[in-house]
Short mmCIF file of C-alpha atoms in Angstrom, two decimals:
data_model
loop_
_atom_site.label_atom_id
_atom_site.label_comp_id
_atom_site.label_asym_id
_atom_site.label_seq_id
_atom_site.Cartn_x
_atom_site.Cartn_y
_atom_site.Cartn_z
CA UNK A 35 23.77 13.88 7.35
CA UNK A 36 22.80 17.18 8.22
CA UNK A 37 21.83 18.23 4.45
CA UNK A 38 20.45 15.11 3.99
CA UNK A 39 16.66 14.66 2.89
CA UNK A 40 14.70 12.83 5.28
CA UNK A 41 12.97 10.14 5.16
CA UNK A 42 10.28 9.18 7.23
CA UNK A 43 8.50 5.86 7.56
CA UNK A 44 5.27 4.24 9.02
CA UNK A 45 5.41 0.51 10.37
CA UNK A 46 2.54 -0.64 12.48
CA UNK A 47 1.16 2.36 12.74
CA UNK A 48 4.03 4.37 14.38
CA UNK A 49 6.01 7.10 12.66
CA UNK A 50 9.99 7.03 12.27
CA UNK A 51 12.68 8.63 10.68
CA UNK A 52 14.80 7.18 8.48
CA UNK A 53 18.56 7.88 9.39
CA UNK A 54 20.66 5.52 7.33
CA UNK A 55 20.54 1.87 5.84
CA UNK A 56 23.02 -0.69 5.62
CA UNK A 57 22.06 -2.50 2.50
CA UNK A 58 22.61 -6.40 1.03
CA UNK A 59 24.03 -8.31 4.26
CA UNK A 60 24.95 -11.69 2.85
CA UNK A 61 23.13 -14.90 5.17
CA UNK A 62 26.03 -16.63 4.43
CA UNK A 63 26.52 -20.40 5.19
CA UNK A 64 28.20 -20.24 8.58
CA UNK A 65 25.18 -18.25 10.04
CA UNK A 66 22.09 -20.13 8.67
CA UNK A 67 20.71 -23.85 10.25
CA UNK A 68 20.52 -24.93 6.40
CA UNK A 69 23.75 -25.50 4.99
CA UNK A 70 25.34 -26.29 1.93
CA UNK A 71 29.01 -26.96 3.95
CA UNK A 72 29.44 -29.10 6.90
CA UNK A 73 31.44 -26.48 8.47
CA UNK A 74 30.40 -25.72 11.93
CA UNK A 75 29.74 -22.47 11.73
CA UNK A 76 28.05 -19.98 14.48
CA UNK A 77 24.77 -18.08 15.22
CA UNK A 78 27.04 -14.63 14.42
CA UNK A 79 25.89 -12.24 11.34
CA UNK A 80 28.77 -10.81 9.16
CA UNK A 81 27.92 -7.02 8.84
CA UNK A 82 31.08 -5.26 7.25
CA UNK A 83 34.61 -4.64 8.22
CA UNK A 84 35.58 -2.06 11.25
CA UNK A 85 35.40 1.38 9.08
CA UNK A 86 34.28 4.72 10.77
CA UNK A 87 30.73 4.36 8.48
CA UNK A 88 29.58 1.29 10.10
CA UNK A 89 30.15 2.11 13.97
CA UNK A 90 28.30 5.38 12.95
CA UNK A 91 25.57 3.10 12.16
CA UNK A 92 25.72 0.93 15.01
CA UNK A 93 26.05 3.94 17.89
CA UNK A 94 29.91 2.70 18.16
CA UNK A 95 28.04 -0.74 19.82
CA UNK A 96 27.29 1.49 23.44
CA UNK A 97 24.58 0.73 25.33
CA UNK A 98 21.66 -1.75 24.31
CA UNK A 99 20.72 -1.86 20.82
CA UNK A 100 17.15 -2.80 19.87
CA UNK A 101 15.88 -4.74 16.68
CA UNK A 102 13.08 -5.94 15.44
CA UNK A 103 11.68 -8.29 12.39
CA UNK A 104 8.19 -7.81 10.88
CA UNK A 105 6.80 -11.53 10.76
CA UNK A 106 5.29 -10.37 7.51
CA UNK A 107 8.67 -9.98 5.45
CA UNK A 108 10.09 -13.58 7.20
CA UNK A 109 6.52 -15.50 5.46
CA UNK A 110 7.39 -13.46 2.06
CA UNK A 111 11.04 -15.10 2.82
CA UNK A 112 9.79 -18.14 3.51
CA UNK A 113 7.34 -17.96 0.54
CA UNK A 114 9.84 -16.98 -1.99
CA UNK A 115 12.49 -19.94 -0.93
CA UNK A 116 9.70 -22.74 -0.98
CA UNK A 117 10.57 -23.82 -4.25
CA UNK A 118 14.22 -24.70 -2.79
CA UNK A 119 12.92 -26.35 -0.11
CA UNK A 120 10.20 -28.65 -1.79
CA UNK A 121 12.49 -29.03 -4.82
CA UNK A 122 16.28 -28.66 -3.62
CA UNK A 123 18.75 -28.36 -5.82
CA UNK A 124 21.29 -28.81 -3.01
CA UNK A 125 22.30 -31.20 -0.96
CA UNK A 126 21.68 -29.35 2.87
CA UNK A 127 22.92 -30.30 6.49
CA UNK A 128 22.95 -28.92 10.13
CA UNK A 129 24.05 -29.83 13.57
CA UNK A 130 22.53 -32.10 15.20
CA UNK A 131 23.21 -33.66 19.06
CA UNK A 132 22.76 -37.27 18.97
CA UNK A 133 23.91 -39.14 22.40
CA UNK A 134 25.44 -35.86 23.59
CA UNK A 135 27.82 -35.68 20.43
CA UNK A 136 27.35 -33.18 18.26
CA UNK A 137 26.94 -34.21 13.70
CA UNK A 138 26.68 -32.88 11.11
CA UNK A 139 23.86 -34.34 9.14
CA UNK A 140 22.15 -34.29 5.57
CA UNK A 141 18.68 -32.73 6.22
CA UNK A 142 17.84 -32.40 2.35
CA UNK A 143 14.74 -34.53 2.54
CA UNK A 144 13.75 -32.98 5.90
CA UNK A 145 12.96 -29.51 3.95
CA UNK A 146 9.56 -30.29 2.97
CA UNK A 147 8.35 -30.88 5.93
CA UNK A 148 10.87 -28.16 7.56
CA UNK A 149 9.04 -25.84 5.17
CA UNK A 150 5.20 -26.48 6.42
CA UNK A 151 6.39 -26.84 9.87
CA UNK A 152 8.09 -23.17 9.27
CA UNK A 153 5.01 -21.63 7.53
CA UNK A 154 2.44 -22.96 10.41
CA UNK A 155 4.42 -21.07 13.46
CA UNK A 156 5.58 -17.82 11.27
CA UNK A 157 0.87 -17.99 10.85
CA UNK A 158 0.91 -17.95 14.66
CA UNK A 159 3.55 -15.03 15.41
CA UNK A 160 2.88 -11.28 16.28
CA UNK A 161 3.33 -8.65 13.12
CA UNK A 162 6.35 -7.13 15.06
CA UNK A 163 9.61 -9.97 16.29
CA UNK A 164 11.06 -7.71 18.96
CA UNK A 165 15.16 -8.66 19.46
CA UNK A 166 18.23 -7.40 21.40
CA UNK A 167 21.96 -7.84 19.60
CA UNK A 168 25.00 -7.14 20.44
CA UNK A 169 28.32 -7.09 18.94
CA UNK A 170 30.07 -10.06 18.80
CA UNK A 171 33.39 -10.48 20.75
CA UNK A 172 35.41 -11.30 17.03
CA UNK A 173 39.16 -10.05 16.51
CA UNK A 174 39.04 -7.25 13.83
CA UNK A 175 38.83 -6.09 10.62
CA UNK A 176 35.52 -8.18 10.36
CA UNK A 177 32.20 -7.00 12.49
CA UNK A 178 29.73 -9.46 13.74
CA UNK A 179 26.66 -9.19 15.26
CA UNK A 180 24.62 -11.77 17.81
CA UNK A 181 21.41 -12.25 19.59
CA UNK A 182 20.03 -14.61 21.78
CA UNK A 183 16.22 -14.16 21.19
CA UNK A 184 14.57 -16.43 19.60
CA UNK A 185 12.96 -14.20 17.29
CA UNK A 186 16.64 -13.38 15.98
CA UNK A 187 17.21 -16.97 15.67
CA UNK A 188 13.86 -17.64 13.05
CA UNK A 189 16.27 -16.13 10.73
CA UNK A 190 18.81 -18.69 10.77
CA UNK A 191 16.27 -21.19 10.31
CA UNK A 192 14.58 -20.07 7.52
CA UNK A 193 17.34 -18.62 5.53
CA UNK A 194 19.14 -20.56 2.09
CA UNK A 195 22.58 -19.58 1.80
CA UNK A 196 23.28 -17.77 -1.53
CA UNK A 197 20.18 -16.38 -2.42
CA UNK A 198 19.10 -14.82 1.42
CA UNK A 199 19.89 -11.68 2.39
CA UNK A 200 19.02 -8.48 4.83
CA UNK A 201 19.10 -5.35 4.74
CA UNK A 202 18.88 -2.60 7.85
CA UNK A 203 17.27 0.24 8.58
CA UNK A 204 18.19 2.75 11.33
CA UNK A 205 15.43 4.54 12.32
CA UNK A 206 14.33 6.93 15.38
CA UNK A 207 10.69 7.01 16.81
CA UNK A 208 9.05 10.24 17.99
CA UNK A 209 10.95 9.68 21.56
CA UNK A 210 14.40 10.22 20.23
CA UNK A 211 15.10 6.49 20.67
CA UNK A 212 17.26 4.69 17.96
CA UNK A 213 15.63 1.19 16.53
CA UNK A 214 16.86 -1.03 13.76
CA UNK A 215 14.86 -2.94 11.11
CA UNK A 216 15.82 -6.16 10.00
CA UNK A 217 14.09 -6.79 6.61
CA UNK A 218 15.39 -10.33 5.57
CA UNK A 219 14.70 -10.98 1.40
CA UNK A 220 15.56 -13.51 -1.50
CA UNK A 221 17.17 -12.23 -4.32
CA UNK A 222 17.77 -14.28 -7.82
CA UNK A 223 20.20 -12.34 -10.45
CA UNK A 224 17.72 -10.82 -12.70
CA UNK A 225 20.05 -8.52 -14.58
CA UNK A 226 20.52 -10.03 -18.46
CA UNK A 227 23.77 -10.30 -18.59
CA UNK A 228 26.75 -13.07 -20.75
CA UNK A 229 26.93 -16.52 -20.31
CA UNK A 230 30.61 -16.04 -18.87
CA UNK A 231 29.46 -14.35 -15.73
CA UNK A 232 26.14 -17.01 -15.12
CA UNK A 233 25.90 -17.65 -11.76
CA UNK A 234 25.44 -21.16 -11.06
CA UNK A 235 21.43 -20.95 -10.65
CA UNK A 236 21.24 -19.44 -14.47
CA UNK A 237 23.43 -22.00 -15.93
CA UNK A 238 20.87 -24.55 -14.65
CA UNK A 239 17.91 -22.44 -16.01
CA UNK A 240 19.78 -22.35 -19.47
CA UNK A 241 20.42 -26.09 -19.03
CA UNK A 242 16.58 -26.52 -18.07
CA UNK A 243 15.46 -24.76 -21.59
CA UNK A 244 18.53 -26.97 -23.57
CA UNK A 245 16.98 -30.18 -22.15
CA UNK A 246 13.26 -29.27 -22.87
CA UNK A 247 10.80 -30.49 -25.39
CA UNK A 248 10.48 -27.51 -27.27
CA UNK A 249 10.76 -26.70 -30.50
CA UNK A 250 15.14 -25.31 -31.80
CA UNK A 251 12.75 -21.75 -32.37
CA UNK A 252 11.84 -21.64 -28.93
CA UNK A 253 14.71 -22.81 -26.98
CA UNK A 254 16.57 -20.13 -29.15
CA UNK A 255 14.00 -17.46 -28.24
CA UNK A 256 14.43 -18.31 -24.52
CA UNK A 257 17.78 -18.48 -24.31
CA UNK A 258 18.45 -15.07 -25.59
CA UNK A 259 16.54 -13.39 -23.95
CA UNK A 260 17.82 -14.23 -20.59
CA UNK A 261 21.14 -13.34 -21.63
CA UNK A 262 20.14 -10.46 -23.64
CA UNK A 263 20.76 -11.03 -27.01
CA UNK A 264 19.29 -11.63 -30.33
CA UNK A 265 15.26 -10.65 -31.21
CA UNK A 266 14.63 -9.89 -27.48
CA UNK A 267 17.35 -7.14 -27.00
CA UNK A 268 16.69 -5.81 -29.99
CA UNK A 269 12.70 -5.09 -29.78
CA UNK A 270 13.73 -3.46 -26.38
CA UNK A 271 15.95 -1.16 -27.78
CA UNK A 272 13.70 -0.11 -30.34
CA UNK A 273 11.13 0.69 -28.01
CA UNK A 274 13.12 2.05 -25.34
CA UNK A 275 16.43 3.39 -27.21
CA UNK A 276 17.99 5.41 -24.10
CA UNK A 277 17.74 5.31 -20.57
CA UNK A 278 15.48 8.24 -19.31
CA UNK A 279 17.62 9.22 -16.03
CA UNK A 280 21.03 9.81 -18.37
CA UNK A 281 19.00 10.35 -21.90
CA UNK A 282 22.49 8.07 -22.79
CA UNK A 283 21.57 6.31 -26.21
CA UNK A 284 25.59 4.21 -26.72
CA UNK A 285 23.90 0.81 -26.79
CA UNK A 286 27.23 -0.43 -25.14
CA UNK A 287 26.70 1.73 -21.96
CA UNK A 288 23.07 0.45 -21.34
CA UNK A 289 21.50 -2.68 -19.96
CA UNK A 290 18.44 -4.17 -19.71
CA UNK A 291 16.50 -5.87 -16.84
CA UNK A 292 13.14 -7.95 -17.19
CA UNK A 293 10.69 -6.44 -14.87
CA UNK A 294 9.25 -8.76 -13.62
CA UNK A 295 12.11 -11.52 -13.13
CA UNK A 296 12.83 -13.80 -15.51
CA UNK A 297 12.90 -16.76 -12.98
CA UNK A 298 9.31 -15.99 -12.05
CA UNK A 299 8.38 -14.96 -15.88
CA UNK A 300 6.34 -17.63 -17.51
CA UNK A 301 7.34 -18.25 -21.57
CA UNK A 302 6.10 -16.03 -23.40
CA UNK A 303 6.58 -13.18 -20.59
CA UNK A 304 10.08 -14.08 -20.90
CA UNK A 305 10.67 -13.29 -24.29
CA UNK A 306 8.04 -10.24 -23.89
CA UNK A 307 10.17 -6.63 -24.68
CA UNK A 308 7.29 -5.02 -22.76
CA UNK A 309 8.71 -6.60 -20.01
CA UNK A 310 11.99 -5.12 -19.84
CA UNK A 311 13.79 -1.51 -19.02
CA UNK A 312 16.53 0.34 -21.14
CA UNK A 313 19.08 1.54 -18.19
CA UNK A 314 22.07 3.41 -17.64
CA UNK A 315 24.22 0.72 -15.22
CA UNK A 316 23.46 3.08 -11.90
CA UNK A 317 19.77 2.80 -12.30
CA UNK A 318 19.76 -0.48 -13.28
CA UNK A 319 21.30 -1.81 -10.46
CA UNK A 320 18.22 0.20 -8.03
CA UNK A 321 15.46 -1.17 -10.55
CA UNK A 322 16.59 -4.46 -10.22
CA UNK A 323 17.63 -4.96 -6.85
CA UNK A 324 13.97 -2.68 -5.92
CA UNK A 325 15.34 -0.05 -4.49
CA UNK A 326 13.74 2.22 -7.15
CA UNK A 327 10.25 1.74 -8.93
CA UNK A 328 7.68 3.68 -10.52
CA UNK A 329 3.99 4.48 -10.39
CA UNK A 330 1.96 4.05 -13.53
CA UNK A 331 2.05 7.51 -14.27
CA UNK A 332 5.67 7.28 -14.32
CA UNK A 333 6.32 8.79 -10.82
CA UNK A 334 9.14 7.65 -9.33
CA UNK A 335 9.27 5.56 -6.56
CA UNK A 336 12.25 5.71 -3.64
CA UNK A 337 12.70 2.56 -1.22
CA UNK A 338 13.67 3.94 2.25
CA UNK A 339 16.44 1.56 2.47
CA UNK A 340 18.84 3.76 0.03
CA UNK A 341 20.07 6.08 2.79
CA UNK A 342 18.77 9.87 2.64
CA UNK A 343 22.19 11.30 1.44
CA UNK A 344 21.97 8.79 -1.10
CA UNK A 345 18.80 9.72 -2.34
CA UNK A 346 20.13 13.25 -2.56
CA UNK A 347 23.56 12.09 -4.24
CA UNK A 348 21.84 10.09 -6.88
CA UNK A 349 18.99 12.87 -7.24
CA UNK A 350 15.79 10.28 -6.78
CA UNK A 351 13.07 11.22 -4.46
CA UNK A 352 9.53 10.29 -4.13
CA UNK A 353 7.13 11.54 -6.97
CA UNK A 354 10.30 12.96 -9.04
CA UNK A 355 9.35 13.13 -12.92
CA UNK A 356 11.62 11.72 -15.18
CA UNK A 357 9.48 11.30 -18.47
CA UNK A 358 9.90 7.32 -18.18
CA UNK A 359 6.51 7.52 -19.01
CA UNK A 360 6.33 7.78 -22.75
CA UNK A 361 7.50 3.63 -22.63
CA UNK A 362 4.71 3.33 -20.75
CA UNK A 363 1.81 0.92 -22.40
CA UNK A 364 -1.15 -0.97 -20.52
CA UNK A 365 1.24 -4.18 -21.00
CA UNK A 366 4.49 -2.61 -19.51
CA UNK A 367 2.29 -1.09 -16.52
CA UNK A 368 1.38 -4.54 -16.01
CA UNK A 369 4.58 -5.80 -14.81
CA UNK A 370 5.39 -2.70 -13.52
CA UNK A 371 2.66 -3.44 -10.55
CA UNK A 372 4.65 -6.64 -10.31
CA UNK A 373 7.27 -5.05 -9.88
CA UNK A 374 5.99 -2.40 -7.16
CA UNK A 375 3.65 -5.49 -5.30
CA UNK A 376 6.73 -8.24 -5.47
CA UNK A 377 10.53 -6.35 -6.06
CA UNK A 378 10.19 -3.00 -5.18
CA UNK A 379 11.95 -2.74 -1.34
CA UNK A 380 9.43 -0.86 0.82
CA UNK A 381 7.74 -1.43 4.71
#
């Protein structure tokens, strides 16, 4: 780490550096109040398997170890999952004590209301959801974490296994003191990819356009483009022919993401090759998962949450140039400010 760039941070007004993240931590089923098993499950997080890396990150577990949520990134969770919630596409259930025996319970028409009752006390919390954890007592090769603060347990409530996630950030404060940043996010595939490897969410957006009204043209058009193929794919590559990080121009060895996602893409922005990226797989991935972005003047924008010797092993920093510019149009920079306001992973 010593070599290592840093990266430094403002949240709330105070100043920290950035020592590492630990990137993508699944919510998974067993952890979250909303579930789509009737296992029992507990209130521990699954962070990674014992390795020398991830006790680094976590001080080795000595002494206590301080987190914290910003109650703005839990609404944006919240936010981004209400569609689930109002419309589920799931049958959901949870524990529940009735007459001192514990159930488990379908709570799929409970999630409207769950949802507005969530949103009205996430209005009434502080910006900053201060929380102690600890690790769990769990027998190796898998690492746990735990809490008791209710802060840490808003987390479980809100989240919607499969598409909720978290990432950390370790970070020290002018004082020398370590802290760690819990920023919980939803993320849908957005990477245009074959319909063999469709998760189960695209197959029912595919399945959405098949059963539509529209015209054959249309559903043809729709289709793909959200697997990548035909006029869509095409256009793209004739505007953007090579990714600008690698110069690499083998159509094979690039891919192509919508910018702004194609689940939140209305019809025509769907089909829209102004609304897509010409990648090398590496880059891809950051675009699409936010972890890189870019200003309109094609400046290149880091996320803190790629670790500093990361940023210096993939050669991204703040404000680098990469001439990704000469794609750029007024309709591209467009969704590019989507992308920076809605994807892009910052504080």
């Amino acid at each position: 780490m010593k070599d290592a760039t840093i990266s430094k941070v403002t949240i709330l007004g105070e100043d920290y550096e950035v020592l590492d993240a630990l990137n993508n931590i699944t919510l998974a089923d067993s952890f979250l109040k909303n579930k789509t098993g009737v296992g029992n499950g507990e209130a521990k997080l699954y962070v990674g398997n014992v390795s020398s890396e991830l006790s680094s990150f976590f001080n080795d577990f000595h002494s206590e170890i301080k987190g914290f949520f910003l109650n703005k990134d839990l609404m944006k969770m919240l936010i981004d999952l209400k569609r689930e919630y109002t419309e589920p596409q799931n049958h959901y259930y949870s524990k529940k004590t009735i007459n001192g025996e514990k159930n488990i319970i379908d709570i799929t028409k409970e999630l409207p209301k769950k949802w507005g009752s969530l949103h009205e006390k996430l209005q009434s919390n502080p910006n900053k959801l201060d929380f102690i954890f600890y690790k769990s007592t769990i027998t190796p090769p898998r690492i746990y974490i735990n809490s008791s603060s209710n802060n840490y347990k808003l987390l479980r409530e809100i989240g919607i296994p499969n598409i909720s996630y978290i990432s950390v950030l370790k970070l020290k404060n002018k004082t020398g003191s370590i802290v760690y940043y819990f920023k919980p996010f939803v993320s849908y595939s957005n990477e245009i990819i074959s319909y063999e490897q469709l998760s189960i969410t695209e197959t029912k957006e595919l399945e959405e356009i098949e059963s539509s009204n529209k015209s054959d043209t249309e559903i043809t058009n729709l289709k793909t483009s959200r697997i990548g193929q035909g006029k869509y794919r095409e256009l793209l590559l004739e505007n953007m022919p090579f990714c600008p990080f690698t110069r690499i121009n083998d159509e094979r060895l690039l891919r192509a993401s919508h910018i702004k996602p194609w689940v939140s893409s209305d019809n025509k922005e769907k089909i829209d090759p102004k609304n897509g990226l010409t990648l090398s797989p590496t880059y891809d991935v950051l675009f699409d998962r936010g972890f890189i972005s870019f200003e309109n003047d094609g400046s290149l924008l880091v996320s803190p949450f790629i670790s500093p010797m990361n940023q210096k092993r993939l050669d991204i920093k703040n404000g680098k140039k990469i001439n990704i510019e000469i794609f750029f149009d007024e309709c591209r920079i467009n969704y590019l400010q989507y992308h920076r306001e809605n994807i892009f992973q910052t504080v």
